[in-house]
């Protein structure tokens, strides 16, 4: 299909239908999105059970599991969306950042499919995908806005302008927020992935049970979680929790320290730039305290807050299709030379 025919086809219908594919880490996912805003299907096969045995993601096992599942997950997404290959306007796929072997499975599948069904290919940055999950949940959302993305590998404060161009305002100097949660959870004997289990345990605990230091950073909008993690480990070694209440106290104190740092820096950046719209994204956006605290602060400061629904916080392909629909409008297509970029950046500076 010529690009001209593609764009004429989409404008005649008035909307696009995009098939998204995601395989950057330990979820094999496919989804179909209509008009960049409407979820027609969203299939996620999670490999958590396989990796839980090892206490973390084993890259080679992840790649093999993606190979086993990808075709079934894509077929299921098409079937549940009640669309055929003919109905699709583009095949979108995550090409970074992520585990290279895992990325290559989704990417090779998407390239093969795009070639076979003669539909264009769109490459999507995984972090941009997380942010774009919000377009599915909030039909009125449009940039410019500021955002906080917190996941297993990233913690950034960013700005998006009206042309969908991203700039970095602050980021972590060491560990990502999700990584810090996972490490603390492991020490508390919680199962992988630790973030959600630590969040549940923390709900029952006293958040002043242990005293943790306030992170020191070079930039006003940067984060640092490794000092917190070390302090947590030391306190745990000196005085290991003996009861469920004490474990919950450790979890609640750690969660509060991480969340307060995320909230404080984000609110500061919004206020300094006089921005009134905030978008939350990434796996850690499922954290119940983070959601509550941001809601509270945004209400108090007249800031409109957009958060993904809980089913779209973690890795999924709907967010990839939503991001791709915006690229399709700008005619930003990829070709079959697209390669996996494990450390792909979203921000120029
Ligand atoms: O975005 P994501 O699914 O994968 C990456 O792109 O990294 O994020 C996964 C991270 C993990 O570190 C996980 O523990 C964390 O998000 N996470 C949470 C919660 N749910 C997921 N962290 C804290 N509280 C949660 N409820
Ligand atoms: Zn992710």
mmCIF file of C-alpha atoms and ligand atoms in Angstrom:
data_model
loop_
_atom_site.group_PDB
_atom_site.id
_atom_site.type_symbol
_atom_site.label_atom_id
_atom_site.label_comp_id
_atom_site.label_asym_id
_atom_site.label_seq_id
_atom_site.Cartn_x
_atom_site.Cartn_y
_atom_site.Cartn_z
ATOM 1 C CA UNK A 1 0.000 0.000 0.000
ATOM 2 C CA UNK A 2 1.260 3.468 -0.912
ATOM 3 C CA UNK A 3 1.408 5.936 1.988
ATOM 4 C CA UNK A 4 -0.935 8.241 0.068
ATOM 5 C CA UNK A 5 -3.601 5.476 -0.079
ATOM 6 C CA UNK A 6 -3.111 4.793 3.621
ATOM 7 C CA UNK A 7 -3.706 8.372 4.713
ATOM 8 C CA UNK A 8 -6.641 8.757 2.303
ATOM 9 C CA UNK A 9 -8.131 5.539 3.715
ATOM 10 C CA UNK A 10 -7.789 6.764 7.310
ATOM 11 C CA UNK A 11 -9.226 10.194 6.551
ATOM 12 C CA UNK A 12 -12.174 8.682 4.645
ATOM 13 C CA UNK A 13 -13.063 6.552 7.686
ATOM 14 C CA UNK A 14 -12.324 9.437 10.046
ATOM 15 C CA UNK A 15 -10.339 7.246 12.418
ATOM 16 C CA UNK A 16 -7.431 4.794 12.426
ATOM 17 C CA UNK A 17 -7.345 1.197 13.604
ATOM 18 C CA UNK A 18 -3.936 0.303 15.029
ATOM 19 C CA UNK A 19 -2.668 -3.071 16.173
ATOM 20 C CA UNK A 20 -0.089 -2.618 18.956
ATOM 21 C CA UNK A 21 2.528 -5.177 20.015
ATOM 22 C CA UNK A 22 4.662 -4.982 23.189
ATOM 23 C CA UNK A 23 7.391 -7.375 24.341
ATOM 24 C CA UNK A 24 10.062 -5.175 25.966
ATOM 25 C CA UNK A 25 10.256 -7.015 29.296
ATOM 26 C CA UNK A 26 8.149 -9.762 30.860
ATOM 27 C CA UNK A 27 4.719 -9.150 29.333
ATOM 28 C CA UNK A 28 3.720 -10.393 25.892
ATOM 29 C CA UNK A 29 0.956 -8.033 24.818
ATOM 30 C CA UNK A 30 -1.179 -7.102 21.822
ATOM 31 C CA UNK A 31 -4.083 -4.666 21.537
ATOM 32 C CA UNK A 32 -6.283 -2.930 19.008
ATOM 33 C CA UNK A 33 -7.066 0.773 19.384
ATOM 34 C CA UNK A 34 -9.556 2.821 17.354
ATOM 35 C CA UNK A 35 -8.933 6.507 16.667
ATOM 36 C CA UNK A 36 -6.074 6.599 19.189
ATOM 37 C CA UNK A 37 -8.584 6.778 22.059
ATOM 38 C CA UNK A 38 -10.809 3.723 22.096
ATOM 39 C CA UNK A 39 -9.697 0.322 23.308
ATOM 40 C CA UNK A 40 -11.139 -2.470 21.145
ATOM 41 C CA UNK A 41 -9.068 -5.206 22.782
ATOM 42 C CA UNK A 42 -6.161 -5.470 25.208
ATOM 43 C CA UNK A 43 -4.453 -8.835 25.688
ATOM 44 C CA UNK A 44 -1.579 -9.247 28.148
ATOM 45 C CA UNK A 45 0.176 -12.524 28.834
ATOM 46 C CA UNK A 46 2.251 -12.012 31.969
ATOM 47 C CA UNK A 47 5.376 -14.116 32.524
ATOM 48 C CA UNK A 48 5.490 -13.226 36.240
ATOM 49 C CA UNK A 49 5.026 -16.837 37.398
ATOM 50 C CA UNK A 50 8.020 -18.001 35.351
ATOM 51 C CA UNK A 51 10.356 -15.249 36.618
ATOM 52 C CA UNK A 52 9.100 -15.328 40.225
ATOM 53 C CA UNK A 53 11.048 -18.581 40.682
ATOM 54 C CA UNK A 54 14.264 -16.589 40.133
ATOM 55 C CA UNK A 55 13.255 -13.430 42.036
ATOM 56 C CA UNK A 56 13.539 -11.223 38.925
ATOM 57 C CA UNK A 57 13.322 -11.192 35.134
ATOM 58 C CA UNK A 58 15.686 -13.654 33.418
ATOM 59 C CA UNK A 59 16.218 -12.093 29.961
ATOM 60 C CA UNK A 60 16.726 -15.318 28.024
ATOM 61 C CA UNK A 61 13.662 -16.950 29.556
ATOM 62 C CA UNK A 62 11.659 -13.800 28.761
ATOM 63 C CA UNK A 63 12.634 -13.966 25.060
ATOM 64 C CA UNK A 64 11.707 -17.650 24.820
ATOM 65 C CA UNK A 65 8.361 -17.075 26.499
ATOM 66 C CA UNK A 66 7.596 -14.195 24.096
ATOM 67 C CA UNK A 67 8.353 -16.482 21.124
ATOM 68 C CA UNK A 68 5.955 -19.095 22.499
ATOM 69 C CA UNK A 69 3.074 -16.695 23.146
ATOM 70 C CA UNK A 70 3.227 -13.834 20.698
ATOM 71 C CA UNK A 71 1.236 -15.350 17.857
ATOM 72 C CA UNK A 72 -1.606 -16.480 20.141
ATOM 73 C CA UNK A 73 -1.724 -13.108 21.927
ATOM 74 C CA UNK A 74 -1.942 -11.177 18.620
ATOM 75 C CA UNK A 75 -4.676 -13.528 17.287
ATOM 76 C CA UNK A 76 -6.643 -13.093 20.500
ATOM 77 C CA UNK A 77 -6.362 -9.292 20.293
ATOM 78 C CA UNK A 78 -7.695 -9.279 16.712
ATOM 79 C CA UNK A 79 -10.472 -11.734 17.552
ATOM 80 C CA UNK A 80 -11.636 -9.829 20.638
ATOM 81 C CA UNK A 81 -11.556 -6.517 18.760
ATOM 82 C CA UNK A 82 -13.599 -8.175 15.977
ATOM 83 C CA UNK A 83 -11.228 -6.855 13.322
ATOM 84 C CA UNK A 84 -9.381 -8.608 10.496
ATOM 85 C CA UNK A 85 -5.952 -7.818 9.036
ATOM 86 C CA UNK A 86 -7.830 -5.911 6.320
ATOM 87 C CA UNK A 87 -9.335 -3.487 8.872
ATOM 88 C CA UNK A 88 -5.963 -2.520 10.364
ATOM 89 C CA UNK A 89 -4.255 0.696 9.205
ATOM 90 C CA UNK A 90 -0.887 0.085 10.871
ATOM 91 C CA UNK A 91 1.128 -2.398 12.934
ATOM 92 C CA UNK A 92 2.812 -0.666 15.900
ATOM 93 C CA UNK A 93 5.563 -2.155 18.002
ATOM 94 C CA UNK A 94 7.833 -1.213 20.908
ATOM 95 C CA UNK A 95 11.451 -0.973 19.683
ATOM 96 C CA UNK A 96 13.030 0.271 22.951
ATOM 97 C CA UNK A 97 13.991 0.758 25.688
ATOM 98 C CA UNK A 98 13.977 -2.754 27.133
ATOM 99 C CA UNK A 99 15.683 -6.129 27.035
ATOM 100 C CA UNK A 100 17.174 -6.561 23.583
ATOM 101 C CA UNK A 101 16.233 -10.228 23.136
ATOM 102 C CA UNK A 102 12.687 -9.576 24.329
ATOM 103 C CA UNK A 103 12.271 -6.492 22.112
ATOM 104 C CA UNK A 104 13.493 -8.413 19.058
ATOM 105 C CA UNK A 105 10.697 -10.974 19.375
ATOM 106 C CA UNK A 106 7.903 -8.374 19.134
ATOM 107 C CA UNK A 107 9.789 -6.330 16.571
ATOM 108 C CA UNK A 108 10.525 -9.253 14.242
ATOM 109 C CA UNK A 109 6.931 -10.458 14.532
ATOM 110 C CA UNK A 110 5.573 -6.965 13.756
ATOM 111 C CA UNK A 111 7.925 -6.535 10.792
ATOM 112 C CA UNK A 112 6.930 -9.907 9.348
ATOM 113 C CA UNK A 113 3.242 -9.142 9.831
ATOM 114 C CA UNK A 114 3.501 -5.645 8.371
ATOM 115 C CA UNK A 115 5.252 -7.038 5.279
ATOM 116 C CA UNK A 116 2.841 -9.951 4.852
ATOM 117 C CA UNK A 117 -0.385 -7.946 5.191
ATOM 118 C CA UNK A 118 1.061 -4.868 3.427
ATOM 119 C CA UNK A 119 0.296 -2.479 6.260
ATOM 120 C CA UNK A 120 2.746 0.176 7.497
ATOM 121 C CA UNK A 121 4.969 -0.326 10.507
ATOM 122 C CA UNK A 122 5.251 2.188 13.365
ATOM 123 C CA UNK A 123 8.034 2.020 15.976
ATOM 124 C CA UNK A 124 7.094 3.213 19.469
ATOM 125 C CA UNK A 125 9.226 4.220 22.463
ATOM 126 C CA UNK A 126 8.016 2.224 25.484
ATOM 127 C CA UNK A 127 8.127 5.250 27.813
ATOM 128 C CA UNK A 128 6.106 7.342 25.373
ATOM 129 C CA UNK A 129 3.669 4.424 25.326
ATOM 130 C CA UNK A 130 3.242 4.604 29.111
ATOM 131 C CA UNK A 131 2.465 8.319 28.858
ATOM 132 C CA UNK A 132 0.018 7.758 25.973
ATOM 133 C CA UNK A 133 -1.974 5.217 28.040
ATOM 134 C CA UNK A 134 -3.567 8.378 29.446
ATOM 135 C CA UNK A 135 -5.099 9.276 26.060
ATOM 136 C CA UNK A 136 -7.150 6.082 26.313
ATOM 137 C CA UNK A 137 -8.445 6.907 29.791
ATOM 138 C CA UNK A 138 -8.992 10.653 29.338
ATOM 139 C CA UNK A 139 -10.622 11.444 25.992
ATOM 140 C CA UNK A 140 -10.181 15.205 26.479
ATOM 141 C CA UNK A 141 -6.454 15.066 27.302
ATOM 142 C CA UNK A 142 -4.153 16.920 24.893
ATOM 143 C CA UNK A 143 -0.657 18.368 25.401
ATOM 144 C CA UNK A 144 0.893 20.637 26.585
ATOM 145 C CA UNK A 145 1.251 19.060 29.998
ATOM 146 C CA UNK A 146 3.880 18.042 32.510
ATOM 147 C CA UNK A 147 4.320 14.476 33.578
ATOM 148 C CA UNK A 148 5.875 12.071 36.018
ATOM 149 C CA UNK A 149 6.863 8.678 34.676
ATOM 150 C CA UNK A 150 7.908 6.120 37.299
ATOM 151 C CA UNK A 151 8.548 2.519 36.336
ATOM 152 C CA UNK A 152 10.946 -0.340 36.985
ATOM 153 C CA UNK A 153 13.687 1.307 34.931
ATOM 154 C CA UNK A 154 12.793 5.032 34.800
ATOM 155 C CA UNK A 155 11.836 7.974 37.000
ATOM 156 C CA UNK A 156 11.491 11.218 35.061
ATOM 157 C CA UNK A 157 9.718 14.541 35.279
ATOM 158 C CA UNK A 158 9.075 15.763 31.738
ATOM 159 C CA UNK A 159 7.183 18.278 29.626
ATOM 160 C CA UNK A 160 5.249 17.577 26.407
ATOM 161 C CA UNK A 161 4.492 20.472 24.077
ATOM 162 C CA UNK A 162 1.557 20.838 21.652
ATOM 163 C CA UNK A 163 3.577 19.054 18.925
ATOM 164 C CA UNK A 164 4.122 15.955 21.071
ATOM 165 C CA UNK A 165 7.730 16.915 21.581
ATOM 166 C CA UNK A 166 9.177 15.777 24.914
ATOM 167 C CA UNK A 167 11.730 17.495 27.125
ATOM 168 C CA UNK A 168 13.304 16.274 30.318
ATOM 169 C CA UNK A 169 12.977 18.332 33.500
ATOM 170 C CA UNK A 170 14.430 15.919 36.043
ATOM 171 C CA UNK A 171 15.346 12.280 36.445
ATOM 172 C CA UNK A 172 16.802 9.802 38.884
ATOM 173 C CA UNK A 173 20.521 9.974 39.595
ATOM 174 C CA UNK A 174 20.612 6.290 40.505
ATOM 175 C CA UNK A 175 17.803 3.744 41.016
ATOM 176 C CA UNK A 176 14.343 4.072 39.498
ATOM 177 C CA UNK A 177 11.388 4.238 41.922
ATOM 178 C CA UNK A 178 10.056 0.799 40.878
ATOM 179 C CA UNK A 179 13.506 -0.736 41.236
ATOM 180 C CA UNK A 180 13.779 0.707 44.770
ATOM 181 C CA UNK A 181 10.361 -0.722 45.686
ATOM 182 C CA UNK A 182 11.323 -4.126 44.263
ATOM 183 C CA UNK A 183 14.590 -4.234 46.236
ATOM 184 C CA UNK A 184 12.978 -3.189 49.526
ATOM 185 C CA UNK A 185 10.210 -5.725 48.974
ATOM 186 C CA UNK A 186 12.730 -8.485 48.395
ATOM 187 C CA UNK A 187 14.403 -7.701 51.698
ATOM 188 C CA UNK A 188 11.013 -7.958 53.402
ATOM 189 C CA UNK A 189 10.609 -11.432 51.879
ATOM 190 C CA UNK A 190 7.850 -10.406 49.461
ATOM 191 C CA UNK A 191 7.386 -12.165 46.131
ATOM 192 C CA UNK A 192 8.544 -10.721 42.797
ATOM 193 C CA UNK A 193 7.480 -8.235 41.527
ATOM 194 C CA UNK A 194 7.745 -6.583 44.907
ATOM 195 C CA UNK A 195 6.208 -3.152 44.188
ATOM 196 C CA UNK A 196 2.550 -4.226 44.343
ATOM 197 C CA UNK A 197 3.100 -6.527 47.379
ATOM 198 C CA UNK A 198 4.981 -3.798 49.275
ATOM 199 C CA UNK A 199 2.148 -1.385 48.467
ATOM 200 C CA UNK A 200 -0.436 -3.804 49.944
ATOM 201 C CA UNK A 201 1.643 -4.485 53.069
ATOM 202 C CA UNK A 202 2.284 -0.753 53.558
ATOM 203 C CA UNK A 203 -1.475 -0.057 53.700
ATOM 204 C CA UNK A 204 -1.516 -1.811 57.098
ATOM 205 C CA UNK A 205 1.626 -0.211 58.554
ATOM 206 C CA UNK A 206 2.732 2.794 60.583
ATOM 207 C CA UNK A 207 4.600 5.027 58.122
ATOM 208 C CA UNK A 208 6.803 6.528 60.869
ATOM 209 C CA UNK A 209 7.960 3.140 62.139
ATOM 210 C CA UNK A 210 11.526 3.725 60.924
ATOM 211 C CA UNK A 211 13.231 7.063 60.263
ATOM 212 C CA UNK A 212 14.638 7.332 56.728
ATOM 213 C CA UNK A 213 16.793 10.184 55.392
ATOM 214 C CA UNK A 214 15.471 12.742 52.899
ATOM 215 C CA UNK A 215 17.191 12.111 49.540
ATOM 216 C CA UNK A 216 19.775 14.706 48.504
ATOM 217 C CA UNK A 217 20.042 15.475 44.790
ATOM 218 C CA UNK A 218 22.138 17.686 42.513
ATOM 219 C CA UNK A 219 19.233 19.156 40.524
ATOM 220 C CA UNK A 220 16.047 20.567 42.105
ATOM 221 C CA UNK A 221 13.858 18.164 40.089
ATOM 222 C CA UNK A 222 16.066 15.073 40.262
ATOM 223 C CA UNK A 223 15.491 11.957 42.334
ATOM 224 C CA UNK A 224 17.792 9.672 44.259
ATOM 225 C CA UNK A 225 16.592 6.426 45.797
ATOM 226 C CA UNK A 226 19.797 4.488 46.416
ATOM 227 C CA UNK A 227 20.589 6.293 49.718
ATOM 228 C CA UNK A 228 17.080 5.512 50.960
ATOM 229 C CA UNK A 229 17.523 1.900 49.957
ATOM 230 C CA UNK A 230 20.879 1.634 51.790
ATOM 231 C CA UNK A 231 19.414 3.228 54.935
ATOM 232 C CA UNK A 232 16.499 0.796 54.736
ATOM 233 C CA UNK A 233 18.863 -2.193 54.390
ATOM 234 C CA UNK A 234 20.987 -1.032 57.359
ATOM 235 C CA UNK A 235 17.986 -0.509 59.628
ATOM 236 C CA UNK A 236 16.622 -3.889 58.589
ATOM 237 C CA UNK A 237 19.941 -5.598 59.397
ATOM 238 C CA UNK A 238 20.257 -3.875 62.779
ATOM 239 C CA UNK A 239 16.699 -4.458 63.858
ATOM 240 C CA UNK A 240 14.956 -7.015 61.663
ATOM 241 C CA UNK A 241 11.150 -6.839 61.928
ATOM 242 C CA UNK A 242 9.836 -9.633 64.167
ATOM 243 C CA UNK A 243 6.110 -9.319 63.690
ATOM 244 C CA UNK A 244 3.765 -8.691 60.745
ATOM 245 C CA UNK A 245 3.074 -5.220 62.192
ATOM 246 C CA UNK A 246 6.776 -4.390 62.175
ATOM 247 C CA UNK A 247 7.177 -5.618 58.591
ATOM 248 C CA UNK A 248 4.217 -3.458 57.607
ATOM 249 C CA UNK A 249 5.868 -0.530 59.433
ATOM 250 C CA UNK A 250 9.072 -0.992 57.414
ATOM 251 C CA UNK A 251 7.054 -1.170 54.174
ATOM 252 C CA UNK A 252 4.912 1.875 55.012
ATOM 253 C CA UNK A 253 7.905 4.013 56.032
ATOM 254 C CA UNK A 254 9.792 3.151 52.847
ATOM 255 C CA UNK A 255 6.753 3.730 50.635
ATOM 256 C CA UNK A 256 6.127 7.110 52.245
ATOM 257 C CA UNK A 257 9.755 8.210 51.731
ATOM 258 C CA UNK A 258 9.760 7.255 48.023
ATOM 259 C CA UNK A 259 6.310 8.687 47.326
ATOM 260 C CA UNK A 260 6.949 11.964 49.169
ATOM 261 C CA UNK A 261 10.080 12.527 47.117
ATOM 262 C CA UNK A 262 8.209 11.850 43.835
ATOM 263 C CA UNK A 263 5.328 14.117 44.857
ATOM 264 C CA UNK A 264 7.450 16.965 46.243
ATOM 265 C CA UNK A 265 9.717 17.268 43.181
ATOM 266 C CA UNK A 266 6.832 16.965 40.740
ATOM 267 C CA UNK A 267 4.706 19.617 42.492
ATOM 268 C CA UNK A 268 7.733 21.923 42.708
ATOM 269 C CA UNK A 269 8.408 21.583 38.975
ATOM 270 C CA UNK A 270 4.740 22.278 38.147
ATOM 271 C CA UNK A 271 4.653 25.343 40.344
ATOM 272 C CA UNK A 272 7.978 26.756 39.082
ATOM 273 C CA UNK A 273 6.810 26.436 35.488
ATOM 274 C CA UNK A 274 3.289 27.560 36.236
ATOM 275 C CA UNK A 275 1.837 24.399 34.672
ATOM 276 C CA UNK A 276 -1.673 23.317 35.617
ATOM 277 C CA UNK A 277 -1.864 19.874 33.978
ATOM 278 C CA UNK A 278 -0.094 16.752 35.282
ATOM 279 C CA UNK A 279 0.030 13.278 33.731
ATOM 280 C CA UNK A 280 1.182 10.243 35.702
ATOM 281 C CA UNK A 281 2.609 7.191 33.912
ATOM 282 C CA UNK A 282 4.534 3.908 34.331
ATOM 283 C CA UNK A 283 4.122 0.819 36.508
ATOM 284 C CA UNK A 284 4.556 2.744 39.776
ATOM 285 C CA UNK A 285 1.506 4.865 38.906
ATOM 286 C CA UNK A 286 -0.493 1.918 40.309
ATOM 287 C CA UNK A 287 0.883 2.750 43.765
ATOM 288 C CA UNK A 288 -2.067 3.590 45.983
ATOM 289 C CA UNK A 289 -0.267 6.166 48.144
ATOM 290 C CA UNK A 290 1.223 7.930 45.102
ATOM 291 C CA UNK A 291 -2.266 8.213 43.559
ATOM 292 C CA UNK A 292 -3.809 9.515 46.784
ATOM 293 C CA UNK A 293 -1.045 12.026 47.494
ATOM 294 C CA UNK A 294 -0.923 13.431 43.951
ATOM 295 C CA UNK A 295 -4.691 13.790 43.931
ATOM 296 C CA UNK A 296 -4.545 15.665 47.225
ATOM 297 C CA UNK A 297 -1.707 17.979 46.163
ATOM 298 C CA UNK A 298 -3.202 18.654 42.741
ATOM 299 C CA UNK A 299 -6.576 19.514 44.277
ATOM 300 C CA UNK A 300 -4.917 21.878 46.751
ATOM 301 C CA UNK A 301 -2.934 23.602 43.992
ATOM 302 C CA UNK A 302 -5.550 23.837 41.236
ATOM 303 C CA UNK A 303 -3.730 21.313 39.032
ATOM 304 C CA UNK A 304 -5.674 18.946 36.771
ATOM 305 C CA UNK A 305 -4.397 15.396 37.324
ATOM 306 C CA UNK A 306 -4.562 12.600 34.727
ATOM 307 C CA UNK A 307 -3.723 9.051 35.823
ATOM 308 C CA UNK A 308 -3.996 5.811 33.847
ATOM 309 C CA UNK A 309 -6.657 3.349 35.015
ATOM 310 C CA UNK A 310 -5.105 0.505 37.010
ATOM 311 C CA UNK A 311 -5.294 -1.980 34.094
ATOM 312 C CA UNK A 312 -3.174 0.383 31.950
ATOM 313 C CA UNK A 313 -0.466 1.296 34.512
ATOM 314 C CA UNK A 314 1.743 -1.734 33.872
ATOM 315 C CA UNK A 315 3.141 -2.886 30.532
ATOM 316 C CA UNK A 316 0.499 -3.373 27.834
ATOM 317 C CA UNK A 317 0.140 -2.945 24.075
ATOM 318 C CA UNK A 318 -2.874 -0.613 24.141
ATOM 319 C CA UNK A 319 -0.551 2.209 25.185
ATOM 320 C CA UNK A 320 1.746 1.341 22.249
ATOM 321 C CA UNK A 321 -1.163 1.494 19.790
ATOM 322 C CA UNK A 322 -2.353 4.799 21.337
ATOM 323 C CA UNK A 323 1.114 6.348 20.913
ATOM 324 C CA UNK A 324 1.321 4.996 17.356
ATOM 325 C CA UNK A 325 -2.032 6.533 16.391
ATOM 326 C CA UNK A 326 -0.550 9.974 17.127
ATOM 327 C CA UNK A 327 2.525 9.165 15.007
ATOM 328 C CA UNK A 328 0.307 7.930 12.193
ATOM 329 C CA UNK A 329 -1.471 11.300 12.118
ATOM 330 C CA UNK A 330 1.925 12.939 11.661
ATOM 331 C CA UNK A 331 2.814 10.346 8.981
ATOM 332 C CA UNK A 332 5.787 9.136 11.036
ATOM 333 C CA UNK A 333 6.172 5.591 9.739
ATOM 334 C CA UNK A 334 9.053 3.133 10.176
ATOM 335 C CA UNK A 335 10.426 0.702 7.621
ATOM 336 C CA UNK A 336 11.706 -2.856 7.735
ATOM 337 C CA UNK A 337 15.188 -1.718 8.777
ATOM 338 C CA UNK A 338 13.826 -0.755 12.220
ATOM 339 C CA UNK A 339 16.031 -2.337 14.889
ATOM 340 C CA UNK A 340 15.702 -2.853 18.644
ATOM 341 C CA UNK A 341 17.246 -0.041 20.760
ATOM 342 C CA UNK A 342 17.663 -1.313 24.354
ATOM 343 C CA UNK A 343 18.556 2.155 25.677
ATOM 344 C CA UNK A 344 16.332 4.248 23.436
ATOM 345 C CA UNK A 345 15.861 7.779 24.808
ATOM 346 C CA UNK A 346 12.634 9.777 24.724
ATOM 347 C CA UNK A 347 14.145 13.072 25.725
ATOM 348 C CA UNK A 348 16.580 15.166 23.722
ATOM 349 C CA UNK A 349 18.301 16.815 26.691
HETATM 350 O O1 LIG B 1 6.149 0.134 33.769
HETATM 351 P P1 LIG B 1 6.397 -1.214 34.313
HETATM 352 O O2 LIG B 1 5.276 -2.213 34.277
HETATM 353 O O3 LIG B 1 7.628 -1.861 33.634
HETATM 354 C C1 LIG B 1 8.721 -1.109 33.232
HETATM 355 O O4 LIG B 1 8.637 -0.491 32.147
HETATM 356 O O5 LIG B 1 9.663 -1.032 34.061
HETATM 357 O O6 LIG B 1 6.865 -0.988 35.827
HETATM 358 C C2 LIG B 1 7.141 -2.057 36.646
HETATM 359 C C3 LIG B 1 7.520 -1.521 37.990
HETATM 360 C C4 LIG B 1 8.048 -2.610 38.923
HETATM 361 O O7 LIG B 1 9.207 -2.147 39.556
HETATM 362 C C5 LIG B 1 6.895 -2.806 39.896
HETATM 363 O O8 LIG B 1 7.292 -3.276 41.154
HETATM 364 C C6 LIG B 1 6.355 -1.399 39.977
HETATM 365 O O9 LIG B 1 6.383 -0.932 38.648
HETATM 366 N N1 LIG B 1 4.976 -1.372 40.506
HETATM 367 C C7 LIG B 1 4.651 -0.792 41.678
HETATM 368 C C8 LIG B 1 3.275 -1.030 41.882
HETATM 369 N N2 LIG B 1 2.805 -1.740 40.811
HETATM 370 C C9 LIG B 1 3.877 -1.935 39.976
HETATM 371 N N3 LIG B 1 5.405 -0.118 42.577
HETATM 372 C C10 LIG B 1 4.795 0.341 43.664
HETATM 373 N N4 LIG B 1 3.474 0.155 43.934
HETATM 374 C C11 LIG B 1 2.683 -0.508 43.065
HETATM 375 N N5 LIG B 1 1.386 -0.688 43.334
HETATM 376 ZN ZN1 LIG B 2 6.929 -0.323 31.263
#
